[in-house]
């Protein structure tokens, strides 16, 4: 009997502890949840502090302290992950969820680094991924977002919560981009002066300059990975600015007008409620398989156009690019003729946006085949093959229109964000291609390929303006020979590109495209926040 009583008490204690752990993770407003949030923030701060200190060439004693802190953090985050699994109703669902993966990434890099066959570079790469612990900060931001939505729904100012969310997102982007850029640019085998990314704090300065699109040009990534990180940082900066303006606008509107009262809805009969319920459950129509195939073909053909300007790639398989172009021209020609045949109004299709995009997908290639004296200029039109990327926008807009026609309102923010991403991809690809073909013949041009042109396009479009695209060529004297300097070496000119008329026209259009796309991004984010504040204008089904 005594044993049974002891077992019952033990089970009750275990159940009570499990409830306490569940509250600590899933019950905002409880003391346990507040304590867990504060401890999580402290652990993240310690982790980032250790990562930063490690990048500053610490002495042996400091490195030992960093190792102890890191080991402690791994134990704490591992315990947190296991406790999450323990209290989860569906452990598999938690483990495969976004936040479950974030919690796993907080410990996995450190655990994998202890594998017996892990080499130095593998360990170094895995240690870099510790910065992904910053994503745990976004979990705290999500909790603040719920609190902010609760305040907004009651017409109360939520500026403090919204500003806190913004600064959490800003600090996350700043830390992750700076850390990844530092490890992408630093070369431990070179001298310290070989790169300006000498430490994570130094890289944070670059990240701030890039996020705010100031672009002093004192620190510019030179590696491919560093430039990819810079691209992500630039667009993250634009998104963060859009969030900031929306947050301020939301706070002002809430302060001035409060929450709009819910409109009174007359009681509907049973048939109306049934039809409305059916309307709200309408699923999004799938993208037609033919459109998906055309989109894939357009992406592949544009990728081929981009990489064929890289000499190392093109020279390895020139026939692949030559015959591949014929294949894609055939596909797009068949599609164009099919669309004309099935169009209810052929004239309307030919003059529509979609019809012009389909025509421009094949016309440059056919013009490039013209080899008649006096018409060779038409061959330059082959550069316009890049306009095939516009097929993605055409398909995305058609899919969005079909959602509207079928009454689908759910996840419109995600769809609009996808269209924005496609538009950005199209703009960067087109500007990079036109910039390359306009500037590639300039002596010493920095536009060595379309990928290099796309880097310039991103820097220009986001108004970052590093000024790193510089044409360097020997200065030629009146006698036709290079001008020599005091050291006997040729004096080099340094002209910031673009310098040609075509290049500068492309640059101007790219700048205005960047402003337009930023306006689109602000509208998308602002619309999502306004819907969360005032509610959407969901259509009601007709009676």
XYZ file of C-alpha atoms in Angstrom:
543
model
C 0.000 0.000 0.000
C 2.846 2.342 0.879
C 4.518 1.520 -2.436
C 1.291 2.338 -4.337
C 0.972 5.680 -2.551
C 4.595 6.515 -3.357
C 4.116 5.624 -7.028
C 0.963 7.764 -7.235
C 2.729 10.724 -5.655
C 5.644 10.281 -8.052
C 3.298 10.241 -11.067
C 1.522 13.364 -9.824
C 4.850 15.148 -9.383
C 5.953 14.137 -12.885
C 2.635 15.288 -14.328
C 2.913 18.582 -12.476
C 6.451 19.129 -13.761
C 5.319 18.374 -17.316
C 2.560 20.972 -16.986
C 5.107 23.489 -15.732
C 7.387 22.815 -18.715
C 4.433 23.122 -21.083
C 3.529 26.496 -19.563
C 7.146 27.627 -19.909
C 7.021 26.997 -23.656
C 3.392 27.524 -24.683
C 1.542 29.770 -22.214
C 2.356 33.473 -22.695
C 1.658 35.541 -19.619
C 2.632 32.816 -17.172
C 5.660 33.347 -14.880
C 7.314 30.225 -16.306
C 6.953 31.538 -19.873
C 8.391 34.936 -18.925
C 11.358 33.264 -17.207
C 11.998 31.025 -20.231
C 11.888 34.003 -22.611
C 14.399 35.945 -20.528
C 16.724 32.953 -20.254
C 16.481 32.283 -24.003
C 17.438 35.879 -24.745
C 20.361 35.615 -22.308
C 21.598 32.363 -23.873
C 21.370 33.824 -27.389
C 23.302 36.911 -26.263
C 26.034 34.752 -24.709
C 26.237 32.643 -27.862
C 26.638 35.657 -30.141
C 29.132 37.220 -27.739
C 31.246 34.056 -27.830
C 31.064 33.912 -31.626
C 32.159 37.552 -31.920
C 35.002 37.138 -29.412
C 36.244 34.072 -31.289
C 36.630 36.120 -34.488
C 38.971 38.614 -32.792
C 41.984 36.273 -32.434
C 41.631 35.712 -28.668
C 44.496 34.508 -26.487
C 44.576 31.008 -24.984
C 42.819 31.970 -21.733
C 39.995 33.773 -23.552
C 39.606 30.885 -25.986
C 39.265 28.480 -23.056
C 36.501 30.671 -21.601
C 34.762 30.726 -24.987
C 34.919 26.924 -25.180
C 33.410 26.579 -21.689
C 30.589 28.989 -22.567
C 29.929 27.137 -25.833
C 29.810 23.751 -24.084
C 27.380 25.143 -21.498
C 25.148 26.580 -24.215
C 25.078 23.271 -26.083
C 23.943 21.507 -22.897
C 21.247 24.129 -22.202
C 19.897 24.200 -25.773
C 19.975 20.389 -25.953
C 17.948 20.164 -22.744
C 15.481 22.701 -24.129
C 15.078 20.710 -27.353
C 14.496 17.445 -25.472
C 11.962 19.121 -23.176
C 10.127 20.479 -26.215
C 9.911 16.936 -27.571
C 8.762 15.627 -24.194
C 5.794 17.987 -23.814
C 4.800 18.024 -27.502
C 1.470 16.345 -28.250
C 2.814 15.267 -31.637
C 6.583 14.875 -31.415
C 7.091 14.266 -35.132
C 5.084 17.372 -36.001
C 7.202 19.479 -33.652
C 10.487 17.998 -34.895
C 9.598 18.793 -38.518
C 8.045 22.209 -37.809
C 9.898 25.460 -38.503
C 10.566 26.188 -34.829
C 11.529 22.575 -34.193
C 14.145 22.790 -36.943
C 15.372 26.108 -35.505
C 15.787 24.503 -32.072
C 17.664 21.595 -33.656
C 19.976 23.921 -35.601
C 20.887 25.591 -32.311
C 22.704 22.427 -31.212
C 23.332 20.298 -34.315
C 26.409 22.181 -35.680
C 28.190 21.925 -32.330
C 27.343 18.218 -31.961
C 28.460 17.344 -35.501
C 31.780 19.096 -34.910
C 32.651 16.354 -32.394
C 32.446 13.602 -35.033
C 35.747 11.666 -35.157
C 36.267 12.063 -38.928
C 35.344 15.747 -39.115
C 38.166 17.684 -40.771
C 39.239 21.229 -39.938
C 37.202 22.856 -42.701
C 34.104 20.835 -41.804
C 34.411 21.787 -38.144
C 34.999 25.427 -39.068
C 31.940 25.474 -41.333
C 29.766 23.849 -38.683
C 30.951 26.319 -36.057
C 29.926 29.175 -38.342
C 26.385 27.784 -38.404
C 26.102 28.502 -34.682
C 24.949 31.945 -35.769
C 21.661 30.305 -36.784
C 20.815 30.328 -33.082
C 19.816 33.913 -33.777
C 16.695 32.490 -35.411
C 15.523 31.542 -31.920
C 15.194 35.265 -31.344
C 12.509 35.297 -34.025
C 10.497 32.878 -31.886
C 10.454 35.559 -29.195
C 9.480 38.061 -31.896
C 6.550 35.813 -32.864
C 5.339 35.917 -29.249
C 5.556 39.713 -29.332
C 3.619 39.719 -32.616
C 0.749 37.838 -30.971
C 0.723 40.335 -28.117
C 0.788 43.210 -30.614
C -2.139 41.756 -32.571
C -4.082 41.389 -29.326
C -3.516 45.052 -28.471
C -4.412 46.191 -31.989
C -7.633 44.161 -31.949
C -8.710 46.130 -28.869
C -7.784 49.468 -30.447
C -4.841 50.036 -28.102
C -1.455 51.404 -29.224
C 1.029 48.644 -29.998
C 3.992 50.783 -31.033
C 6.295 49.420 -28.325
C 5.603 45.788 -29.247
C 5.901 46.499 -32.971
C 9.159 48.405 -32.498
C 10.507 45.547 -30.377
C 9.655 43.077 -33.150
C 11.401 45.303 -35.695
C 14.581 45.590 -33.639
C 14.616 41.833 -33.029
C 14.383 41.239 -36.779
C 17.016 43.913 -37.455
C 19.453 42.452 -34.917
C 18.894 38.961 -36.333
C 19.607 40.035 -39.926
C 22.562 42.174 -38.830
C 24.240 39.396 -36.848
C 23.630 36.566 -39.317
C 24.718 38.570 -42.379
C 27.831 39.951 -40.653
C 28.925 36.539 -39.367
C 28.383 34.751 -42.673
C 30.088 37.565 -44.610
C 33.090 37.496 -42.272
C 33.638 33.768 -42.691
C 33.003 34.009 -46.442
C 35.573 36.772 -46.944
C 38.289 36.065 -44.381
C 41.241 33.931 -45.473
C 43.135 32.547 -42.522
C 46.150 31.686 -44.662
C 46.569 35.255 -45.892
C 47.852 38.316 -44.123
C 45.438 40.297 -41.994
C 45.554 43.166 -44.480
C 44.342 40.956 -47.339
C 40.704 41.615 -46.443
C 38.788 44.390 -44.738
C 36.546 41.783 -43.071
C 38.967 41.310 -40.178
C 36.409 40.410 -37.508
C 32.672 40.032 -36.992
C 32.365 43.538 -35.434
C 34.084 44.915 -38.549
C 31.663 42.931 -40.712
C 28.770 44.324 -38.670
C 29.775 47.814 -39.821
C 29.578 46.565 -43.417
C 26.199 44.962 -42.681
C 24.783 48.207 -41.255
C 26.032 50.192 -44.256
C 24.493 47.598 -46.592
C 21.156 47.191 -44.775
C 20.615 50.950 -44.760
C 21.702 51.081 -48.449
C 24.278 53.760 -47.586
C 27.070 52.033 -49.501
C 30.240 53.880 -48.470
C 32.293 51.464 -50.563
C 34.970 51.040 -47.880
C 34.114 47.344 -47.512
C 32.992 45.345 -50.527
C 32.728 41.527 -50.659
C 34.900 39.973 -53.355
C 34.075 36.254 -53.125
C 31.046 34.670 -54.787
C 29.639 33.504 -51.452
C 30.239 36.933 -49.926
C 28.350 38.605 -52.750
C 25.430 36.195 -52.419
C 25.269 37.056 -48.714
C 25.393 40.749 -49.647
C 22.457 40.282 -52.039
C 20.392 38.710 -49.258
C 21.418 41.506 -46.884
C 20.399 44.241 -49.337
C 16.918 42.861 -49.915
C 16.534 42.131 -46.199
C 17.321 45.797 -45.587
C 14.555 46.861 -47.969
C 12.107 44.473 -46.307
C 13.068 45.767 -42.856
C 12.557 49.346 -44.002
C 9.147 48.383 -45.357
C 8.289 46.824 -41.997
C 9.468 49.946 -40.164
C 7.360 52.312 -42.271
C 4.341 50.023 -41.908
C 4.840 49.804 -38.134
C 4.969 53.592 -37.823
C 1.964 54.003 -40.108
C 0.033 51.396 -38.157
C 0.811 53.125 -34.858
C -0.270 56.508 -36.223
C -3.518 55.126 -37.652
C -4.327 53.299 -34.429
C -3.629 56.422 -32.376
C -5.711 58.676 -34.625
C -8.611 56.423 -35.525
C -8.478 53.381 -33.276
C -9.819 50.084 -34.547
C -12.689 50.383 -36.964
C -15.924 48.976 -35.542
C -17.062 45.692 -36.921
C -19.876 46.261 -39.413
C -23.222 44.966 -38.330
C -24.183 41.951 -40.328
C -27.812 41.122 -40.770
C -28.834 37.632 -39.919
C -28.602 35.504 -42.993
C -30.814 32.617 -43.786
C -29.512 29.098 -43.752
C -28.869 28.997 -47.477
C -26.786 32.185 -47.318
C -24.654 30.905 -44.480
C -24.169 27.644 -46.278
C -23.066 29.326 -49.479
C -20.753 31.679 -47.583
C -19.184 28.786 -45.744
C -18.622 27.028 -49.018
C -17.147 30.215 -50.445
C -14.654 30.552 -47.593
C -13.474 27.004 -48.090
C -12.720 27.368 -51.795
C -9.224 26.059 -52.429
C -6.736 27.779 -54.675
C -6.769 26.495 -58.254
C -3.570 24.627 -59.133
C -1.133 26.061 -61.632
C -1.698 24.257 -64.970
C 0.969 21.682 -65.787
C 1.619 23.342 -69.165
C 2.372 26.658 -67.448
C 4.721 24.940 -65.010
C 6.585 23.283 -67.894
C 6.908 26.605 -69.750
C 8.111 28.328 -66.570
C 10.785 25.664 -66.042
C 11.868 25.960 -69.690
C 12.085 29.760 -69.375
C 14.195 29.524 -66.221
C 16.590 26.974 -67.745
C 16.980 28.960 -70.979
C 17.752 32.174 -69.085
C 20.234 30.369 -66.821
C 21.980 29.084 -69.961
C 22.058 32.621 -71.366
C 23.619 33.881 -68.132
C 26.288 31.228 -67.646
C 27.348 31.098 -71.298
C 28.985 34.494 -70.719
C 31.360 32.876 -68.213
C 34.311 31.810 -70.424
C 35.326 28.839 -68.270
C 31.835 27.354 -68.517
C 31.092 28.141 -72.168
C 34.419 26.874 -73.492
C 33.906 23.519 -71.779
C 30.736 22.727 -73.789
C 29.939 25.276 -76.547
C 27.774 22.839 -78.518
C 25.537 22.328 -75.477
C 24.586 26.007 -75.465
C 24.269 26.151 -79.266
C 21.863 23.235 -79.648
C 20.105 23.974 -76.366
C 19.032 27.332 -77.772
C 17.390 25.605 -80.751
C 15.450 23.328 -78.397
C 14.056 26.205 -76.354
C 13.228 28.290 -79.423
C 11.245 25.317 -80.714
C 9.375 24.926 -77.411
C 8.471 28.612 -77.168
C 7.501 28.767 -80.862
C 5.069 25.865 -80.468
C 3.632 27.519 -77.361
C 3.202 30.843 -79.170
C 1.426 29.259 -82.149
C -0.783 27.200 -79.819
C -1.809 30.299 -77.853
C -2.711 32.072 -81.092
C -4.775 29.092 -82.252
C -6.828 28.768 -79.042
C -7.212 32.494 -78.300
C -10.865 33.652 -78.559
C -9.631 36.948 -80.002
C -6.329 36.540 -81.814
C -5.783 40.278 -82.168
C -6.392 40.836 -78.464
C -3.903 38.099 -77.550
C -1.227 39.368 -79.949
C -1.415 42.866 -78.450
C -1.733 41.734 -74.827
C 1.115 41.656 -72.297
C 1.221 37.862 -72.430
C 1.236 37.808 -76.225
C 4.082 40.315 -76.457
C 6.092 38.356 -73.877
C 5.596 35.153 -75.868
C 6.681 36.926 -79.077
C 9.784 38.450 -77.474
C 10.757 34.983 -76.239
C 11.412 33.805 -79.800
C 11.824 36.905 -81.997
C 15.407 37.771 -80.885
C 16.626 34.269 -81.743
C 15.085 34.371 -85.218
C 16.506 37.850 -85.787
C 19.904 36.549 -84.746
C 19.789 34.056 -87.606
C 19.566 36.876 -90.153
C 22.945 37.166 -91.850
C 22.163 39.465 -94.735
C 24.405 42.454 -95.507
C 22.935 45.558 -93.927
C 20.876 43.557 -91.441
C 23.657 42.329 -89.171
C 22.495 44.809 -86.547
C 19.522 42.542 -85.962
C 21.891 39.965 -84.499
C 22.405 42.257 -81.516
C 18.765 41.651 -80.677
C 19.723 38.181 -79.453
C 20.521 39.815 -76.129
C 16.779 40.331 -75.726
C 16.420 36.584 -75.195
C 16.706 37.494 -71.529
C 13.137 38.809 -71.768
C 12.014 35.183 -71.584
C 12.246 35.616 -67.839
C 9.107 37.775 -68.106
C 7.185 34.557 -68.722
C 7.433 33.949 -64.977
C 5.595 37.200 -64.242
C 3.004 36.395 -66.902
C 2.278 32.988 -65.350
C 2.302 34.342 -61.774
C -0.159 37.125 -62.625
C -2.427 34.672 -64.436
C -2.420 32.372 -61.397
C -3.236 35.272 -59.077
C -6.097 36.346 -61.349
C -7.515 32.814 -61.269
C -7.434 32.899 -57.457
C -9.411 36.139 -57.455
C -11.953 34.771 -59.937
C -12.554 31.698 -57.772
C -12.870 33.813 -54.616
C -9.710 32.593 -52.884
C -8.551 35.129 -50.302
C -6.408 32.978 -48.037
C -2.633 33.494 -48.090
C -2.836 36.394 -50.566
C 0.182 37.877 -48.764
C 2.259 34.817 -49.658
C 1.137 34.972 -53.295
C 1.897 38.700 -53.529
C 5.301 38.102 -51.967
C 6.000 35.380 -54.534
C 5.075 37.748 -57.368
C 7.373 40.388 -55.857
C 10.257 37.894 -55.671
C 9.677 36.905 -59.308
C 9.600 40.582 -60.338
C 12.885 41.222 -58.519
C 14.477 38.199 -60.204
C 13.319 39.418 -63.614
C 14.557 42.964 -63.011
C 17.980 41.836 -61.754
C 18.436 39.397 -64.638
C 17.399 41.888 -67.320
C 19.438 44.779 -65.908
C 22.492 42.568 -65.407
C 22.282 41.237 -68.968
C 21.770 44.627 -70.617
C 24.477 46.154 -68.422
C 26.930 43.419 -69.410
C 26.347 43.743 -73.152
C 26.542 47.547 -72.907
C 29.783 47.651 -70.905
C 31.713 44.488 -71.760
C 33.749 46.101 -74.566
C 35.041 48.939 -72.370
C 38.831 48.462 -71.860
C 39.431 46.800 -68.504
C 35.681 46.423 -67.945
C 34.495 45.018 -64.624
C 31.457 43.604 -66.460
C 33.234 40.343 -67.247
C 30.047 38.249 -67.394
C 26.301 38.474 -66.853
C 26.674 37.220 -63.241
C 28.999 40.194 -62.630
C 26.390 42.421 -64.269
C 23.684 40.966 -62.024
C 25.781 41.824 -58.962
C 25.935 45.408 -60.223
C 22.177 45.297 -60.872
C 21.414 44.280 -57.285
C 23.752 46.931 -55.851
C 22.124 49.585 -58.055
C 18.541 48.447 -57.558
C 18.814 48.472 -53.770
C 20.497 51.923 -53.924
C 23.502 50.493 -52.066
C 26.014 51.825 -54.602
C 29.318 50.244 -53.577
C 31.097 51.759 -56.587
C 33.218 48.617 -56.992
C 32.530 48.149 -60.727
C 35.603 50.015 -61.978
C 37.144 49.722 -65.451
C 40.921 49.626 -65.099
C 43.008 50.049 -68.244
C 46.429 51.551 -69.089
C 46.374 55.248 -69.970
C 47.605 55.684 -73.545
C 49.781 58.700 -74.355
C 49.834 60.793 -77.522
C 52.483 58.520 -79.017
C 50.203 55.510 -78.661
C 52.214 53.875 -75.861
C 51.119 53.417 -72.220
C 51.972 56.231 -69.816
C 54.432 54.939 -67.199
C 54.439 55.923 -63.542
C 57.396 56.612 -61.253
C 57.732 52.900 -60.560
C 57.992 52.100 -64.251
C 54.581 50.442 -64.329
C 51.785 51.598 -66.674
C 49.472 54.198 -65.154
C 45.972 52.761 -64.930
C 42.724 54.627 -65.378
C 39.925 53.906 -62.924
C 36.523 54.769 -64.341
C 33.468 53.797 -62.313
C 31.093 52.001 -64.640
C 28.768 52.320 -66.438
C 30.459 54.721 -68.842
C 28.685 53.966 -72.130
C 25.411 55.562 -73.182
C 23.656 52.200 -73.238
C 25.071 51.295 -69.839
C 23.943 54.547 -68.256
C 20.462 54.267 -69.748
C 20.285 50.744 -68.312
C 21.512 52.061 -64.945
C 18.872 54.793 -64.889
C 16.093 52.337 -65.657
C 17.477 49.965 -63.011
C 17.405 52.710 -60.371
C 13.783 53.580 -61.103
C 12.881 49.880 -61.207
C 14.411 49.515 -57.746
C 12.286 52.369 -56.406
C 9.165 50.894 -58.001
C 9.873 47.447 -56.558
C 10.454 48.950 -53.137
C 7.058 50.610 -53.418
C 5.540 47.226 -54.263
C 7.243 45.594 -51.278
C 6.046 48.335 -48.920
C 2.507 47.982 -50.261
C 2.547 44.193 -49.804
C 3.849 44.390 -46.237
C 1.638 47.358 -45.391
C -1.437 45.584 -46.734
C -0.706 42.533 -44.589
C -0.288 44.658 -41.454
C -3.394 46.725 -42.201
C -5.432 43.541 -42.657
C -4.225 42.307 -39.276
C -5.205 45.648 -37.738
C -8.509 46.482 -39.420
C -9.476 43.146 -40.948
C -9.699 42.217 -44.618
C -12.369 43.136 -47.095
C -13.386 39.602 -47.761
C -16.124 39.376 -50.280
C -19.375 37.829 -49.332
C -21.008 35.364 -51.620
C -24.129 36.545 -53.329
C -27.415 35.488 -51.865
